[in-house]
Coordinates of C-alpha atoms in Angstrom, one line a residue:
Chain A
M20 CA -20.4 4.9 12.2
A21 CA -17.9 7.3 11.2
E22 CA -18.3 8.7 7.7
V23 CA -16.4 7.4 4.7
K24 CA -15.3 9.6 1.9
L25 CA -13.5 9.0 -1.4
H26 CA -11.4 11.6 -3.0
G27 CA -11.1 10.5 -6.7
H28 CA -10.8 10.9 -10.3
W29 CA -13.4 9.6 -13.1
T30 CA -10.3 8.5 -15.2
S31 CA -8.4 6.8 -12.6
P32 CA -8.3 3.0 -12.3
F33 CA -6.6 3.6 -8.8
S34 CA -9.7 5.5 -7.7
Y35 CA -12.0 2.9 -9.4
R36 CA -10.1 0.0 -7.2
V37 CA -11.5 1.8 -4.0
I38 CA -14.9 2.4 -5.6
W39 CA -15.3 -1.4 -6.4
A40 CA -14.0 -2.5 -3.0
L41 CA -16.3 -0.1 -1.2
K42 CA -19.4 -1.4 -3.1
L43 CA -18.4 -5.0 -2.9
K44 CA -18.4 -4.6 0.7
G45 CA -21.6 -2.5 0.9
I46 CA -19.9 0.5 2.7
P47 CA -21.8 3.6 2.2
Y48 CA -19.5 6.7 1.2
E49 CA -19.4 10.1 -0.1
Y50 CA -17.5 10.6 -3.4
I51 CA -15.7 13.8 -4.1
E52 CA -14.2 14.4 -7.6
E53 CA -10.9 16.0 -7.4
D54 CA -9.5 18.5 -10.2
L55 CA -6.0 17.3 -10.7
S56 CA -4.8 20.1 -12.8
N57 CA -5.9 22.5 -9.9
K58 CA -5.3 20.2 -6.7
S59 CA -7.3 21.2 -3.9
P60 CA -5.9 22.5 -0.6
L61 CA -7.8 19.6 1.3
L62 CA -6.2 17.0 -1.1
L63 CA -3.1 18.4 -0.4
H64 CA -3.6 18.5 3.3
Y65 CA -4.8 14.8 3.3
N66 CA -2.0 13.5 1.1
P67 CA 1.1 15.7 1.5
V68 CA 3.7 13.2 0.5
H69 CA 2.4 12.2 -2.9
K70 CA -0.4 14.7 -3.6
K71 CA -2.3 12.2 -5.4
I72 CA -5.8 10.5 -5.4
P73 CA -7.3 8.0 -4.2
V74 CA -7.6 9.1 -0.7
L75 CA -10.1 7.6 1.8
V76 CA -11.0 9.5 4.7
H77 CA -12.7 7.7 7.4
G78 CA -14.0 9.5 10.5
G79 CA -11.6 12.5 9.4
K80 CA -8.5 10.4 9.2
P81 CA -7.1 10.1 5.7
I82 CA -5.5 6.9 4.1
C83 CA -3.5 7.1 1.0
E84 CA -2.3 4.5 -1.8
S85 CA -5.2 2.6 -3.0
M86 CA -4.0 -0.9 -2.1
I87 CA -3.3 0.3 1.3
I88 CA -6.7 1.8 1.4
L89 CA -8.0 -1.8 0.3
E90 CA -6.4 -3.6 3.3
Y91 CA -7.6 -1.1 5.4
L92 CA -11.1 -1.4 4.2
E93 CA -10.7 -5.4 4.3
E94 CA -9.5 -5.4 8.1
T95 CA -12.3 -2.6 9.1
W96 CA -15.2 -4.1 7.2
P97 CA -14.4 -7.8 7.1
Q98 CA -17.7 -8.9 5.6
N99 CA -17.8 -10.1 1.9
S100 CA -14.1 -10.8 2.3
L101 CA -11.5 -10.0 -0.5
L102 CA -8.5 -11.7 0.9
P103 CA -8.2 -15.5 1.7
T104 CA -7.9 -16.4 5.2
D105 CA -4.9 -18.7 5.1
P106 CA -1.4 -17.0 5.5
F107 CA 0.2 -18.6 2.6
Q108 CA -2.6 -17.7 0.1
R109 CA -2.7 -14.0 1.5
A110 CA 1.1 -14.0 0.8
V111 CA 0.5 -15.2 -2.8
A112 CA -2.3 -12.4 -3.0
R113 CA 0.0 -9.7 -1.7
F114 CA 2.9 -10.9 -4.2
W115 CA 0.5 -10.3 -7.1
I116 CA -0.9 -7.1 -5.6
K117 CA 2.9 -5.8 -5.3
F118 CA 3.7 -7.1 -8.9
A119 CA 0.4 -5.2 -10.1
E120 CA 1.8 -2.0 -8.4
E121 CA 5.3 -2.3 -9.8
K122 CA 4.7 -3.3 -13.3
G123 CA 1.4 -2.0 -14.1
P124 CA 2.6 1.5 -15.0
T125 CA 4.8 0.4 -17.9
V126 CA 1.5 0.2 -19.9
W127 CA 1.0 4.1 -19.1
M128 CA 4.7 4.8 -19.7
M129 CA 4.3 3.2 -23.2
F130 CA 1.0 5.5 -23.7
R131 CA 3.2 8.5 -22.7
S132 CA 6.3 7.9 -24.8
S133 CA 7.3 7.5 -28.5
G134 CA 10.0 6.3 -30.4
E135 CA 12.6 4.0 -29.1
E136 CA 11.2 4.8 -25.5
H137 CA 7.8 3.7 -26.5
E138 CA 9.2 0.4 -28.1
K139 CA 11.0 -0.5 -24.8
F140 CA 8.0 0.2 -22.8
K141 CA 5.9 -1.8 -25.1
K142 CA 8.2 -4.9 -24.8
E143 CA 8.1 -4.6 -21.0
S144 CA 4.3 -4.4 -21.1
L145 CA 4.2 -7.5 -23.0
E146 CA 6.5 -9.1 -20.6
M147 CA 4.3 -8.3 -17.6
L148 CA 1.3 -9.4 -19.4
K149 CA 2.7 -12.5 -20.4
T150 CA 4.1 -13.2 -16.9
I151 CA 0.3 -12.8 -15.6
E152 CA -1.0 -15.0 -18.3
E153 CA 1.2 -17.9 -17.5
M154 CA 2.1 -17.6 -13.7
A155 CA -0.9 -15.6 -12.0
L156 CA -3.9 -17.2 -14.0
G157 CA -5.0 -20.9 -14.2
D158 CA -7.1 -22.7 -16.6
D159 CA -9.6 -23.7 -13.9
K160 CA -9.9 -20.5 -12.0
K161 CA -12.4 -17.8 -12.7
F162 CA -10.6 -15.2 -10.9
F163 CA -6.8 -14.7 -9.6
G164 CA -7.8 -16.2 -6.2
G165 CA -10.3 -18.9 -7.2
D166 CA -14.2 -18.7 -7.5
E167 CA -14.5 -15.3 -6.1
I168 CA -13.4 -12.0 -6.8
S169 CA -10.6 -10.7 -4.6
L170 CA -8.2 -7.7 -4.2
V171 CA -5.9 -9.3 -6.8
D172 CA -8.6 -9.0 -9.4
I173 CA -9.1 -5.3 -8.3
A174 CA -5.3 -4.8 -8.5
F175 CA -5.4 -5.8 -12.2
G176 CA -8.7 -4.2 -12.7
A177 CA -7.1 -1.5 -14.9
H178 CA -6.0 -4.2 -17.7
A179 CA -9.8 -5.0 -18.0
H180 CA -10.7 -1.5 -19.1
W181 CA -8.3 1.0 -19.3
L182 CA -5.6 -1.1 -21.4
G183 CA -8.3 -1.4 -24.3
V184 CA -8.5 2.4 -24.2
I185 CA -4.8 2.9 -24.4
E186 CA -4.3 0.2 -27.2
E187 CA -6.8 2.1 -29.0
V188 CA -5.5 5.7 -28.8
A189 CA -1.9 4.8 -28.9
G190 CA -2.6 2.4 -32.0
V191 CA -0.9 -0.6 -30.2
K192 CA -2.5 -4.1 -29.8
L193 CA -1.0 -5.8 -26.7
L194 CA -3.5 -8.2 -25.6
E195 CA -4.5 -10.3 -28.4
A196 CA -7.0 -13.0 -27.5
H197 CA -5.1 -16.1 -29.2
K198 CA -2.1 -15.1 -27.2
F199 CA -3.7 -14.4 -24.0
P200 CA -6.7 -16.7 -23.7
R201 CA -6.5 -16.8 -20.0
F202 CA -6.3 -13.0 -19.9
H203 CA -9.1 -12.7 -21.9
A204 CA -11.1 -15.4 -20.1
W205 CA -10.6 -13.4 -16.8
I206 CA -11.6 -9.9 -18.3
Q207 CA -14.9 -11.3 -19.2
N208 CA -15.5 -12.8 -15.8
F209 CA -14.0 -9.6 -14.2
K210 CA -16.4 -7.3 -16.2
Q211 CA -19.4 -9.7 -15.4
V212 CA -19.3 -9.1 -11.7
P213 CA -22.3 -6.6 -11.1
V214 CA -20.1 -4.1 -9.1
I215 CA -17.5 -3.9 -11.8
N216 CA -20.0 -3.9 -14.5
E217 CA -21.8 -0.9 -13.1
N218 CA -18.7 1.1 -12.0
L219 CA -16.7 1.6 -14.9
P220 CA -16.0 4.8 -16.6
D221 CA -17.4 5.8 -19.8
R222 CA -15.4 4.3 -22.6
D223 CA -16.0 6.9 -25.3
Q224 CA -15.4 9.7 -22.9
M225 CA -12.2 8.1 -21.9
V226 CA -11.0 7.6 -25.7
L227 CA -11.6 11.3 -26.0
T228 CA -9.6 12.4 -22.8
F229 CA -6.9 10.0 -23.5
K230 CA -6.7 11.1 -27.1
R231 CA -6.2 14.8 -26.0
I232 CA -3.5 13.6 -23.4
R233 CA -1.5 11.6 -26.0
E234 CA -1.8 14.6 -28.4
S235 CA -0.3 17.2 -25.6
L236 CA 2.4 14.7 -24.6
L237 CA 3.7 14.0 -28.3
A238 CA 3.5 17.9 -29.0
S239 CA 5.6 19.0 -26.3
P240 CA 9.4 19.3 -26.8
Chain B
M14 CA 3.1 -24.1 17.4
E15 CA 5.7 -26.4 15.9
D16 CA 8.3 -24.7 13.9
N17 CA 8.1 -26.7 10.6
K18 CA 11.3 -26.2 8.4
V19 CA 12.1 -22.6 7.7
V20 CA 14.7 -21.7 5.2
L21 CA 15.9 -18.2 4.2
L22 CA 17.5 -17.4 0.8
D23 CA 19.9 -14.8 1.8
W24 CA 22.5 -12.4 0.9
W25 CA 24.6 -10.9 3.6
A26 CA 24.6 -7.3 2.3
S27 CA 20.8 -7.0 1.3
A28 CA 18.7 -4.5 3.2
F29 CA 15.6 -6.5 2.1
A30 CA 17.0 -9.8 3.6
M31 CA 18.1 -8.2 6.6
R32 CA 14.4 -7.1 7.4
V33 CA 13.3 -10.8 7.4
K34 CA 16.1 -11.8 9.6
I35 CA 15.3 -9.2 12.2
A36 CA 11.6 -10.7 12.1
L37 CA 12.6 -14.2 12.4
A38 CA 14.8 -13.1 15.5
E39 CA 12.2 -11.2 17.0
K40 CA 9.7 -13.9 16.9
G41 CA 12.4 -16.6 17.9
I42 CA 11.9 -18.9 14.7
K43 CA 14.6 -21.2 14.1
Y44 CA 15.8 -21.2 10.4
E45 CA 18.3 -22.2 8.1
S46 CA 20.0 -19.5 6.2
K47 CA 21.2 -20.1 2.7
E48 CA 23.5 -17.7 1.3
Q49 CA 23.1 -17.1 -2.5
N50 CA 25.3 -15.9 -5.1
L51 CA 23.4 -13.2 -6.9
F52 CA 25.8 -13.1 -9.7
N53 CA 25.3 -16.9 -10.3
K54 CA 21.9 -17.9 -9.3
S55 CA 21.3 -21.1 -7.9
Q56 CA 18.6 -23.5 -9.2
E57 CA 16.9 -23.3 -6.0
L58 CA 16.8 -19.6 -6.3
L59 CA 15.5 -19.7 -9.7
E60 CA 12.8 -22.3 -8.6
A61 CA 11.8 -20.4 -5.4
N62 CA 11.4 -17.0 -7.2
P63 CA 11.1 -17.7 -10.9
I64 CA 9.3 -14.1 -11.7
H65 CA 11.8 -11.9 -10.0
K66 CA 14.7 -14.3 -9.2
K67 CA 15.6 -12.1 -6.1
I68 CA 16.2 -12.4 -2.4
P69 CA 15.0 -12.7 0.1
V70 CA 12.6 -15.8 -0.2
L71 CA 11.2 -17.4 2.8
I72 CA 10.5 -21.2 2.4
H73 CA 8.3 -22.6 5.0
D74 CA 7.1 -26.1 4.7
G75 CA 8.3 -26.1 1.1
K76 CA 6.4 -23.2 0.0
S77 CA 7.9 -20.1 -1.1
I78 CA 7.2 -16.6 -0.1
C79 CA 8.8 -13.8 -2.0
E80 CA 9.0 -9.9 -1.4
S81 CA 10.4 -8.7 1.9
L82 CA 7.4 -6.7 3.2
V83 CA 4.8 -9.7 2.0
I84 CA 7.2 -12.0 4.1
L85 CA 7.1 -9.9 7.0
Q86 CA 3.4 -9.8 7.0
Y87 CA 3.4 -13.6 6.4
I88 CA 5.7 -14.1 9.5
D89 CA 3.6 -11.7 11.5
E90 CA 0.3 -13.9 10.8
V91 CA 1.7 -17.1 11.1
W92 CA 3.7 -16.6 14.3
H93 CA 1.1 -14.2 15.8
D94 CA 1.4 -15.0 19.4
K95 CA 5.0 -13.3 19.8
S96 CA 6.2 -10.0 19.2
P97 CA 3.7 -8.5 16.9
L98 CA 5.1 -6.3 14.2
L99 CA 2.1 -4.7 12.8
P100 CA 0.0 -2.6 15.3
S101 CA -3.7 -4.2 16.0
D102 CA -5.6 -1.3 15.1
P103 CA -6.5 -1.1 11.4
Y104 CA -5.8 2.7 11.0
R105 CA -2.3 2.2 12.5
R106 CA -1.7 -0.5 10.3
S107 CA -2.4 1.5 7.3
Q108 CA 0.0 4.0 8.3
A109 CA 2.8 1.6 9.0
R110 CA 2.0 0.0 5.6
F111 CA 2.1 3.4 3.8
W112 CA 5.4 4.6 5.4
A113 CA 6.8 1.0 4.3
D114 CA 5.7 1.5 1.0
Y115 CA 7.2 5.0 0.8
I116 CA 10.5 3.5 1.8
D117 CA 10.3 1.0 -0.7
K118 CA 9.4 3.1 -3.4
K119 CA 12.3 5.8 -2.9
L120 CA 15.2 4.7 -0.5
Y121 CA 16.8 1.6 -2.2
S122 CA 16.7 3.4 -5.7
T123 CA 17.8 6.8 -4.4
G124 CA 20.5 5.2 -2.1
R125 CA 22.0 3.5 -5.2
R126 CA 22.3 6.8 -7.1
V127 CA 24.0 8.3 -4.2
W128 CA 26.8 5.8 -3.8
T129 CA 27.2 4.8 -7.5
G130 CA 26.4 8.3 -9.2
K131 CA 28.8 11.3 -10.0
G132 CA 28.6 14.7 -10.4
E133 CA 25.3 16.4 -10.6
D134 CA 23.2 13.1 -10.5
Q135 CA 25.0 12.5 -7.3
E136 CA 24.4 15.8 -5.9
V137 CA 20.6 15.5 -7.0
A138 CA 20.3 12.0 -5.3
K139 CA 21.9 13.1 -2.2
K140 CA 19.5 16.0 -1.7
E141 CA 16.8 13.6 -2.4
L142 CA 18.1 11.1 0.1
I143 CA 18.3 13.7 2.9
E144 CA 14.9 15.0 2.2
L145 CA 13.3 11.5 2.3
L146 CA 15.3 10.7 5.8
K147 CA 14.0 14.1 7.1
T148 CA 10.5 13.0 6.3
M149 CA 10.8 9.7 8.0
E150 CA 12.6 11.8 10.9
G151 CA 9.3 13.8 11.1
E152 CA 7.2 10.7 11.1
L153 CA 9.2 9.2 13.9
G154 CA 8.7 12.5 16.0
D155 CA 9.4 12.1 19.7
K156 CA 8.5 8.4 19.7
H157 CA 11.1 5.8 20.9
F158 CA 10.6 3.7 17.8
F159 CA 8.2 3.9 14.9
G160 CA 6.2 0.9 16.6
G161 CA 6.1 3.1 19.7
D162 CA 7.8 1.4 22.7
T163 CA 8.8 -1.6 20.9
I164 CA 10.3 -2.0 17.3
G165 CA 7.4 -2.6 14.7
F166 CA 7.0 -3.1 11.1
L167 CA 8.3 0.2 10.2
D168 CA 11.5 -0.1 12.2
V169 CA 12.2 -3.5 10.6
T170 CA 11.6 -2.1 7.2
L171 CA 13.7 0.9 7.6
V172 CA 16.8 0.0 9.9
P173 CA 18.6 -2.3 7.5
F174 CA 19.4 0.7 5.2
T175 CA 21.2 2.3 8.0
S176 CA 24.0 -0.4 7.4
W177 CA 24.5 1.3 4.0
F178 CA 24.8 5.0 5.5
Y179 CA 28.5 4.8 5.8
T180 CA 28.6 3.8 2.2
Y181 CA 26.4 6.4 0.9
E182 CA 28.3 8.9 3.0
T183 CA 31.8 8.0 1.9
W184 CA 30.8 7.7 -1.8
G185 CA 28.7 11.0 -1.5
N186 CA 31.2 12.8 0.8
F187 CA 28.6 14.1 3.2
S188 CA 27.0 13.2 6.5
I189 CA 23.8 11.9 7.2
E190 CA 24.0 12.5 11.1
A191 CA 24.6 16.0 10.5
E192 CA 21.2 16.4 8.8
C193 CA 19.2 13.7 10.5
P194 CA 20.6 13.4 14.0
K195 CA 17.4 12.0 15.4
L196 CA 17.2 9.2 12.8
I197 CA 20.9 8.2 13.7
E198 CA 19.8 8.1 17.5
W199 CA 16.8 6.0 16.6
A200 CA 19.2 3.5 14.7
K201 CA 21.4 3.4 17.6
R202 CA 18.4 2.4 19.9
C203 CA 17.4 -0.4 17.4
L204 CA 20.8 -1.8 17.2
E205 CA 20.7 -2.1 21.1
K206 CA 18.3 -4.9 20.3
E207 CA 19.7 -8.5 19.6
S208 CA 17.6 -9.1 16.8
V209 CA 18.7 -6.1 14.9
A210 CA 22.5 -6.2 15.9
N211 CA 22.6 -9.8 14.6
S212 CA 21.0 -9.1 11.4
L213 CA 22.9 -6.0 10.3
P214 CA 26.6 -6.2 9.2
H215 CA 29.0 -3.7 10.1
P216 CA 28.8 -0.5 8.0
H217 CA 32.4 -0.7 7.1
K218 CA 32.1 -4.2 5.7
I219 CA 29.5 -3.1 3.3
Y220 CA 31.7 0.0 2.4
E221 CA 34.7 -2.2 1.8
Y222 CA 32.4 -4.7 -0.4
S223 CA 31.1 -1.7 -2.4
F224 CA 34.3 -1.4 -4.3
E225 CA 33.9 -4.9 -5.5
L226 CA 30.3 -4.5 -6.1
K227 CA 30.9 -1.6 -8.5
K228 CA 33.4 -3.6 -10.4
K229 CA 30.6 -6.5 -10.7
L230 CA 28.1 -4.0 -11.6
G231 CA 30.4 -2.5 -14.3
I232 CA 30.6 0.8 -12.5
E233 CA 33.8 2.9 -12.7

């Protein structure tokens, strides 16, 4: 069995998506923490196009982009399946994964900005969260795909942990419990999955780090 | 396998819709194409794609599938016994997906900045467009198609944009062929296939339409 390595970063939700999938499938791997302020030649060699983490390396061959890595894991290690078998249900799952990829960054953009721009991204973030609440989550489903955790839950995982940190550091409340009851229920369900519960970055450390990031962003011209 | 009713919510100049038409043709799937008015969206479109309100939408047995690359994978999985789009090897599939994602992240928006932009903005966009097309040329290498000997997922993802090249070039006053000859040769090879030739409008038609499109978009 060829070895699996994950190049990641402890603050990155994209990195954690891969960790969660690897652990849910019981795939042994070696983790390499990358210094993003001083990117290693190896990282640049594995991901010349985007120069980003996470990168999964399997038997020496790199795969980039977290959700593409997850589809690769799903196809190579089919046990503990994270996608439905029915083609239409798979299409629904992929639709929401694409939504998460396209719209998820607005929260980060809100975090990075101030003034009018910040307000614009805040509005967009709320719209995104509302769409998820009303269209993706159901009252009778534990997770996005039903009773079991799937790639869609993993794709939205950032909102279960990183969003709270961003809200605290930026002083913005987006996900109010009374306005987003389904979302709040899903966050509880998601974080109670042992693999998720045991694999989240330390919140206090994240708050400190994100505070530093926000200060330096708002200080620069 | 019996083909139950397949409908495509379409728009003739959309590269994303062309992807789906090529895939349906490759698989020999009979379908009804419903041309949409994107400036006065139909109830059918708004119901089929309430979140994005965009085409293409594939409606199969009354169920809507949105997002062109999601549709391609759906078609590949349902009609799996003919002309596979994605390779069978998981690593090669991941590479096809990676490059399709790269195209989706960059090509449409960069191309748009080229044909609608002016001055410095347009020059920057032109440079970026050539860079990304050269990257795709590098990925093609000596292969006949991105999929190898036959067209595959990545070919279907990229080739529709070639119908917009004349529009980019004319508004931007530059030649894509001069910078990326191998990519243009690849496009010509793709156009020899009936599925591609029948799905892509003539580039001049798109250019003629771009004047009207600029007016509709409120761009001078």
